Short mmCIF file of C-alpha atoms and ligand atoms in Angstrom, two decimals:
data_model
loop_
_atom_site.label_atom_id
_atom_site.label_comp_id
_atom_site.label_asym_id
_atom_site.label_seq_id
_atom_site.Cartn_x
_atom_site.Cartn_y
_atom_site.Cartn_z
CA MET A 463 24.89 6.38 1.54
CA SER A 464 20.96 7.15 1.52
CA SER A 465 19.15 9.61 -0.88
CA ARG A 466 16.08 11.76 -0.10
CA ILE A 467 12.74 10.12 -0.86
CA THR A 468 10.47 12.65 -2.86
CA LYS A 469 8.55 9.87 -5.05
CA ALA A 470 5.52 7.55 -4.26
CA VAL A 471 4.65 4.93 -6.83
CA ILE A 472 1.30 3.18 -6.38
CA PRO A 473 0.56 -0.02 -8.40
CA ALA A 474 -3.10 -0.17 -9.02
CA ALA A 475 -3.31 -2.32 -12.07
CA GLY A 476 -4.09 -5.98 -10.63
CA LEU A 477 -7.13 -7.61 -12.05
CA GLY A 478 -8.84 -7.60 -8.53
CA THR A 479 -10.61 -11.05 -9.51
CA ARG A 480 -11.56 -11.65 -5.70
CA PHE A 481 -14.10 -8.92 -6.08
CA LEU A 482 -15.68 -9.72 -9.19
CA PRO A 483 -18.06 -8.84 -10.42
CA ALA A 484 -17.68 -5.38 -8.71
CA THR A 485 -14.42 -5.17 -10.33
CA LYS A 486 -15.41 -5.64 -13.91
CA ALA A 487 -15.35 -1.80 -14.65
CA ILE A 488 -13.64 -0.31 -11.95
CA PRO A 489 -10.09 -0.94 -10.48
CA LYS A 490 -10.59 -2.53 -6.81
CA GLU A 491 -8.70 0.46 -5.66
CA MET A 492 -11.51 2.51 -6.45
CA LEU A 493 -14.12 0.87 -4.25
CA PRO A 494 -15.39 3.13 -1.74
CA VAL A 495 -14.36 2.79 2.21
CA VAL A 496 -16.75 5.16 4.13
CA ASP A 497 -16.70 8.16 1.84
CA ARG A 498 -13.42 8.01 -0.10
CA PRO A 499 -12.12 5.42 -2.53
CA ALA A 500 -9.49 3.09 -0.95
CA ILE A 501 -6.82 4.70 -3.10
CA GLN A 502 -7.48 7.91 -1.68
CA TYR A 503 -6.47 7.23 1.73
CA VAL A 504 -3.12 5.84 0.23
CA VAL A 505 -2.47 9.05 -1.57
CA GLU A 506 -3.20 11.02 1.74
CA GLU A 507 -0.75 8.81 3.66
CA ALA A 508 1.97 9.36 0.91
CA VAL A 509 1.44 13.12 1.08
CA GLU A 510 1.49 12.90 5.14
CA ALA A 511 4.92 11.26 5.12
CA GLY A 512 6.03 14.38 2.69
CA LEU A 513 5.83 12.32 -0.90
CA SER A 514 3.70 14.55 -3.17
CA ASP A 515 4.79 13.40 -6.44
CA VAL A 516 2.67 10.21 -6.98
CA LEU A 517 3.04 7.82 -10.07
CA MET A 518 0.16 5.56 -10.20
CA ILE A 519 0.69 2.31 -12.40
CA THR A 520 -2.74 1.61 -14.02
CA GLY A 521 -4.57 -1.27 -15.70
CA ARG A 522 -7.58 -1.33 -18.30
CA ASN A 523 -9.94 0.81 -16.09
CA LYS A 524 -7.73 3.66 -15.45
CA THR A 525 -10.00 6.45 -16.50
CA THR A 526 -12.04 6.18 -13.47
CA LEU A 527 -8.81 6.53 -11.17
CA GLU A 528 -7.80 9.53 -13.33
CA ASN A 529 -11.12 11.09 -12.86
CA HIS A 530 -11.06 10.84 -9.09
CA PHE A 531 -7.91 12.90 -8.83
CA ASP A 532 -9.02 15.17 -11.46
CA ARG A 533 -11.55 18.52 -11.19
CA VAL A 534 -15.10 17.79 -11.96
CA ALA A 535 -16.53 21.58 -12.97
CA GLU A 536 -19.93 20.81 -12.93
CA ILE A 537 -19.98 19.12 -9.63
CA GLU A 538 -17.77 22.07 -8.22
CA ALA A 539 -20.19 24.87 -9.77
CA LEU A 540 -23.48 22.88 -8.41
CA LEU A 541 -22.37 22.68 -4.77
CA GLU A 542 -20.51 26.55 -4.66
CA ALA A 543 -24.11 27.94 -6.04
CA ARG A 544 -25.91 25.63 -3.48
CA GLY A 545 -23.38 26.82 -0.74
CA GLU A 546 -22.05 23.32 0.32
CA THR A 547 -19.11 24.21 1.25
CA GLU A 548 -18.26 21.41 3.21
CA LYS A 549 -18.94 18.92 0.33
CA LEU A 550 -17.03 21.48 -1.93
CA ASP A 551 -14.07 21.10 0.38
CA ARG A 552 -14.02 17.12 0.44
CA VAL A 553 -14.16 17.12 -3.64
CA ARG A 554 -11.50 19.64 -3.78
CA ALA A 555 -9.58 17.75 -1.17
CA ALA A 556 -9.20 14.44 -3.65
CA THR A 557 -7.98 17.15 -6.41
CA ASN A 558 -5.58 19.20 -4.63
CA LEU A 559 -3.83 16.20 -2.59
CA ALA A 560 -0.68 15.57 -4.77
CA ASP A 561 0.90 15.90 -7.98
CA VAL A 562 -0.36 12.80 -9.59
CA HIS A 563 1.06 11.14 -12.59
CA TYR A 564 -0.25 7.97 -14.31
CA LEU A 565 1.27 5.10 -16.44
CA ARG A 566 -0.18 1.83 -17.95
CA GLN A 567 1.27 -0.99 -16.96
CA GLY A 568 0.23 -3.10 -20.30
CA ASP A 569 -0.31 -6.52 -19.20
CA PRO A 570 -0.89 -7.35 -15.35
CA LEU A 571 2.56 -9.42 -15.44
CA GLY A 572 2.77 -8.89 -11.46
CA LEU A 573 3.74 -6.51 -8.71
CA GLY A 574 7.30 -6.74 -10.10
CA HIS A 575 6.57 -5.80 -13.45
CA ALA A 576 4.24 -2.93 -12.22
CA VAL A 577 7.10 -1.37 -9.95
CA LEU A 578 9.62 -1.96 -12.99
CA ARG A 579 7.57 0.26 -15.31
CA ALA A 580 8.24 3.21 -12.84
CA HIS A 581 12.06 3.41 -13.70
CA GLN A 582 11.86 6.06 -16.19
CA HIS A 583 9.60 8.30 -13.91
CA VAL A 584 11.85 7.74 -10.69
CA GLY A 585 15.11 7.58 -12.21
CA ASP A 586 18.03 6.99 -10.12
CA GLU A 587 16.59 7.64 -6.72
CA ALA A 588 15.15 5.83 -3.95
CA PHE A 589 11.58 5.69 -3.83
CA ALA A 590 8.36 4.54 -1.87
CA VAL A 591 5.83 1.97 -3.00
CA LEU A 592 2.52 1.95 -1.52
CA LEU A 593 -0.06 -0.86 -2.78
CA GLY A 594 -3.18 0.86 -3.59
CA ASP A 595 -5.54 -1.47 -1.85
CA ASP A 596 -3.85 -1.61 1.76
CA ILE A 597 -5.06 1.04 4.24
CA MET A 598 -2.85 1.86 7.28
CA ALA A 599 -4.82 3.14 10.00
CA GLY A 600 -2.01 4.88 11.44
CA GLY A 601 -1.60 7.42 8.25
CA GLY A 602 1.83 8.43 7.53
CA SER A 603 3.39 7.44 10.66
CA LEU A 604 4.63 3.79 8.97
CA LEU A 605 5.98 5.21 5.98
CA SER A 606 7.73 8.23 7.95
CA ARG A 607 9.46 5.64 10.27
CA MET A 608 10.58 3.70 6.82
CA ILE A 609 12.19 7.08 5.55
CA GLU A 610 13.91 7.48 8.85
CA VAL A 611 15.36 3.96 8.81
CA HIS A 612 16.25 4.36 5.30
CA GLU A 613 17.95 7.40 6.05
CA ALA A 614 19.99 5.66 8.78
CA THR A 615 20.89 2.90 7.38
CA GLY A 616 21.10 3.16 3.47
CA ALA A 617 19.08 0.21 3.05
CA SER A 618 15.73 -0.86 1.17
CA VAL A 619 13.11 -0.95 3.81
CA VAL A 620 10.13 -3.17 3.88
CA ALA A 621 7.16 -2.91 6.31
CA LEU A 622 6.45 -6.13 8.12
CA GLN A 623 3.45 -7.46 10.32
CA GLU A 624 3.21 -10.34 12.70
CA VAL A 625 0.57 -12.57 10.94
CA ASP A 626 -1.45 -15.76 12.22
CA PRO A 627 0.38 -18.96 11.01
CA ALA A 628 -2.80 -20.00 9.59
CA MET A 629 -2.55 -16.78 7.20
CA ILE A 630 1.10 -16.97 6.52
CA SER A 631 1.02 -18.65 2.91
CA SER A 632 -0.82 -15.78 1.59
CA TYR A 633 2.13 -13.31 1.97
CA GLY A 634 5.78 -12.65 1.13
CA VAL A 635 7.68 -13.62 4.23
CA ALA A 636 10.85 -12.49 5.69
CA ALA A 637 13.66 -14.60 7.38
CA TYR A 638 16.15 -12.78 9.50
CA ASP A 639 19.16 -13.08 11.72
CA ALA A 640 18.35 -15.24 14.36
CA SER A 641 20.78 -13.68 16.65
CA SER A 642 19.06 -10.31 16.32
CA SER A 643 15.33 -9.38 17.65
CA VAL A 644 12.78 -6.61 16.99
CA GLU A 645 13.52 -5.17 20.57
CA ASP A 646 17.53 -4.63 19.99
CA GLY A 647 16.64 -3.42 16.27
CA VAL A 648 19.30 -3.18 13.58
CA PRO A 649 22.20 -0.89 14.73
CA GLY A 650 21.75 2.68 13.85
CA ALA A 651 18.09 1.98 13.23
CA GLY A 652 16.64 1.48 16.49
CA PRO A 653 13.83 -0.77 18.15
CA ASP A 654 11.03 -1.98 15.75
CA THR A 655 13.71 -3.18 12.92
CA ILE A 656 15.17 -6.19 11.80
CA GLN A 657 17.87 -7.10 9.47
CA ILE A 658 16.07 -9.23 6.73
CA THR A 659 18.46 -12.32 5.38
CA GLY A 660 15.75 -13.73 2.73
CA LEU A 661 12.23 -13.41 1.61
CA VAL A 662 9.92 -16.23 0.41
CA GLU A 663 6.52 -15.32 -1.36
CA LYS A 664 3.60 -17.38 -0.26
CA PRO A 665 5.39 -20.15 1.35
CA ALA A 666 3.52 -23.35 2.81
CA LEU A 667 3.23 -23.25 6.75
CA GLU A 668 6.16 -25.63 7.18
CA ASP A 669 8.44 -23.52 4.98
CA ALA A 670 7.71 -20.17 6.43
CA PRO A 671 11.08 -18.69 7.79
CA SER A 672 9.09 -16.70 10.35
CA ASN A 673 5.55 -15.00 11.25
CA TYR A 674 6.42 -11.81 9.67
CA ALA A 675 4.92 -10.75 6.79
CA VAL A 676 5.78 -8.17 4.23
CA ILE A 677 2.77 -5.78 4.00
CA GLY A 678 2.27 -3.36 1.36
CA ARG A 679 4.78 -0.53 1.99
CA TYR A 680 8.20 -0.60 0.56
CA LEU A 681 11.06 2.27 0.20
CA LEU A 682 13.45 0.66 -2.51
CA ARG A 683 16.70 1.69 -3.66
CA PRO A 684 16.87 2.22 -7.48
CA GLU A 685 19.12 -0.84 -7.87
CA VAL A 686 15.81 -2.87 -7.67
CA PHE A 687 15.37 -1.69 -11.34
CA GLY A 688 18.03 -3.74 -12.37
CA VAL A 689 17.54 -6.75 -10.48
CA LEU A 690 13.72 -6.64 -11.72
CA GLU A 691 14.89 -6.68 -15.28
CA GLN A 692 16.44 -10.10 -14.63
CA THR A 693 13.42 -11.43 -12.43
CA LYS A 694 11.97 -14.37 -14.21
CA PRO A 695 8.31 -15.13 -13.50
CA GLY A 696 7.85 -16.67 -9.88
CA ALA A 697 4.74 -17.78 -7.61
CA GLY A 698 1.68 -17.73 -9.75
CA GLY A 699 3.55 -17.26 -12.98
CA GLU A 700 3.90 -13.41 -12.08
CA ILE A 701 7.23 -10.91 -11.82
CA GLN A 702 6.99 -10.92 -7.84
CA LEU A 703 8.76 -8.07 -6.25
CA THR A 704 9.42 -10.38 -3.41
CA ASP A 705 11.91 -12.24 -5.74
CA ALA A 706 13.75 -9.19 -6.34
CA LEU A 707 13.79 -8.18 -2.66
CA GLN A 708 15.21 -11.37 -2.05
CA VAL A 709 18.20 -10.67 -4.11
CA LEU A 710 18.92 -7.00 -2.38
CA ALA A 711 18.56 -8.69 0.78
CA ALA A 712 21.13 -11.40 -0.11
CA ASN A 713 23.65 -8.77 -1.39
CA ARG A 714 23.85 -6.61 1.50
CA GLU A 715 27.30 -5.41 0.36
CA GLU A 716 26.63 -4.36 -3.18
CA LEU A 717 23.05 -3.57 -3.19
CA GLY A 718 22.48 -2.28 0.42
CA GLY A 719 20.56 -4.96 1.95
CA VAL A 720 16.93 -4.77 3.33
CA VAL A 721 15.67 -3.77 6.68
CA GLY A 722 12.18 -4.88 7.98
CA VAL A 723 10.18 -2.19 10.16
CA VAL A 724 7.71 -3.90 12.21
CA TYR A 725 4.20 -2.28 11.93
CA ARG A 726 1.89 -2.77 15.17
CA GLU A 727 -1.12 -0.80 14.08
CA ARG A 728 -4.21 -1.76 12.47
CA ARG A 729 -4.01 -2.47 8.94
CA PHE A 730 -6.75 -3.34 6.21
CA ASP A 731 -6.09 -5.35 2.96
CA THR A 732 -9.05 -3.99 1.01
CA GLY A 733 -8.11 -6.39 -1.84
CA ASN A 734 -9.99 -9.12 0.29
CA LYS A 735 -13.19 -9.22 0.94
CA LEU A 736 -13.77 -10.08 4.84
CA ASP A 737 -10.78 -7.09 5.51
CA TYR A 738 -12.61 -4.78 3.25
CA ILE A 739 -16.00 -4.99 5.28
CA LYS A 740 -13.77 -4.52 8.67
CA ALA A 741 -12.27 -1.58 7.05
CA ILE A 742 -15.48 0.05 6.50
CA VAL A 743 -17.08 -0.93 9.86
CA GLU A 744 -13.90 0.14 12.04
CA LEU A 745 -13.10 3.45 10.03
CA ALA A 746 -16.63 4.48 10.31
CA VAL A 747 -16.74 3.57 13.91
CA ASP A 748 -13.71 6.02 14.19
CA ASP A 749 -15.58 8.79 12.08
CA PRO A 750 -16.62 11.55 14.87
CA LYS A 751 -19.82 11.71 12.47
CA LEU A 752 -20.63 8.20 11.86
CA GLY A 753 -19.38 6.68 15.16
CA PRO A 754 -21.80 7.92 17.66
CA ALA A 755 -24.67 6.33 15.77
CA LEU A 756 -23.15 3.31 14.37
CA GLY A 757 -21.36 2.25 17.54
CA PRO A 758 -24.18 1.65 19.69
CA TRP A 759 -26.25 0.02 16.55
CA LEU A 760 -23.25 -2.14 16.12
CA LYS A 761 -23.43 -3.49 19.78
CA GLN A 762 -26.92 -3.92 19.50
CA PHE A 763 -26.43 -6.02 16.23
CA ALA A 764 -23.67 -7.91 17.54
CA ALA A 765 -25.75 -8.99 20.85
CA SER A 766 -28.52 -10.05 18.11
CA ILE A 767 -26.22 -12.68 16.42
CA ALA A 768 -24.42 -13.79 19.64
CA GLU A 769 -24.98 -17.47 20.12
P1 UTP B 481 -2.97 -8.30 -5.56
O1 UTP B 481 -2.28 -9.52 -5.70
O2 UTP B 481 -3.58 -7.84 -4.36
O3 UTP B 481 -3.72 -7.93 -6.80
O4 UTP B 481 -1.64 -7.33 -5.92
P2 UTP B 481 -4.96 -8.66 -7.94
O5 UTP B 481 -3.82 -9.61 -8.80
O6 UTP B 481 -5.51 -7.46 -8.53
O7 UTP B 481 -5.60 -9.14 -6.87
P3 UTP B 481 -6.67 -10.77 -7.30
O8 UTP B 481 -6.33 -11.62 -6.40
O9 UTP B 481 -6.87 -10.80 -8.66
O10 UTP B 481 -8.02 -10.29 -6.33
C1 UTP B 481 -1.04 -6.35 -4.90
C2 UTP B 481 -0.97 -5.11 -5.46
O11 UTP B 481 -0.43 -5.11 -6.74
C3 UTP B 481 -1.01 -4.58 -7.77
C4 UTP B 481 -2.56 -4.78 -7.44
O12 UTP B 481 -3.06 -3.67 -8.31
C5 UTP B 481 -2.57 -4.30 -6.09
O13 UTP B 481 -2.46 -2.85 -5.82
N1 UTP B 481 -0.98 -5.05 -9.30
C6 UTP B 481 -0.64 -6.44 -9.16
C7 UTP B 481 -0.35 -4.28 -10.16
O14 UTP B 481 -0.25 -3.33 -10.09
N2 UTP B 481 -0.08 -5.31 -11.23
C8 UTP B 481 -0.04 -6.56 -11.41
O15 UTP B 481 0.60 -7.30 -12.45
C9 UTP B 481 -0.45 -7.10 -9.93
#
């Protein structure tokens, strides 16, 4: 019923308007988080979950992305000559990480449109989609769990996080079978899963079917391509992946349905300024080299601004 997943698609063609003017000349996915661009964390996560064939859907500033995952012979030669092996290893790590392919989206007509562009590369297999601006603190653990759930159920799988009701209208939101609970889980898939019955993109608080928001990780059955071809522009005039997922969820018999995996670790939506800053601070505190100096300074600083 399920197929083995080998490919990851990373859409990185959005206009990143919330970060202007920083994103005038570089994609938001290339903004640095501590010592790496956000998208490198995402590629590392895909590789950790066993997916090393990566297709990036790129937009107008694609060269910076391509250069980042390519070799830069002059830098390598210079570091080698200086004997700076640690820096050299870090530079090479980005290059040797995965087998990265690139495809232009053309017009940024929405996330659903970006995913549809992957059809030819992916073919008739299930595949993963990782949003290039979403960082999971747990690395590849979420994606590995989603692959397990896909293998057990044959369904498409989305990652969910419980969000503050005040924030719900920024997300795609899941409706689920009220007779089931996350603790019971979907039969065969175990706890932390729910059977999704429908999805709504950016609902008003009073229309939100739950407070489970879809976050930037998906495992999709290839039937999604046929559905996306028929999907008309939705919220914001964009072709929404959520609208295609709604069709998959509503047609469990023919299209396999959609199961949600609830993620409870930290996640950073680096496409949003506040979360981007939190990502840098939290990941720097976790860093064994920066943390010991940053932590005490941060406490002092926090005390200085406390009322
Ligand atoms: P966002 O809605 O967060 O990206 O899309 P955006 O449109 O660039 O953001 P703002 O609001 O203008 O700041 C979520 C993900 O989908 C990709 C983005 O690059 C991001 O990773 N995306 C979005 C595409 O690849 N193509 C699109 O047409 C839209």
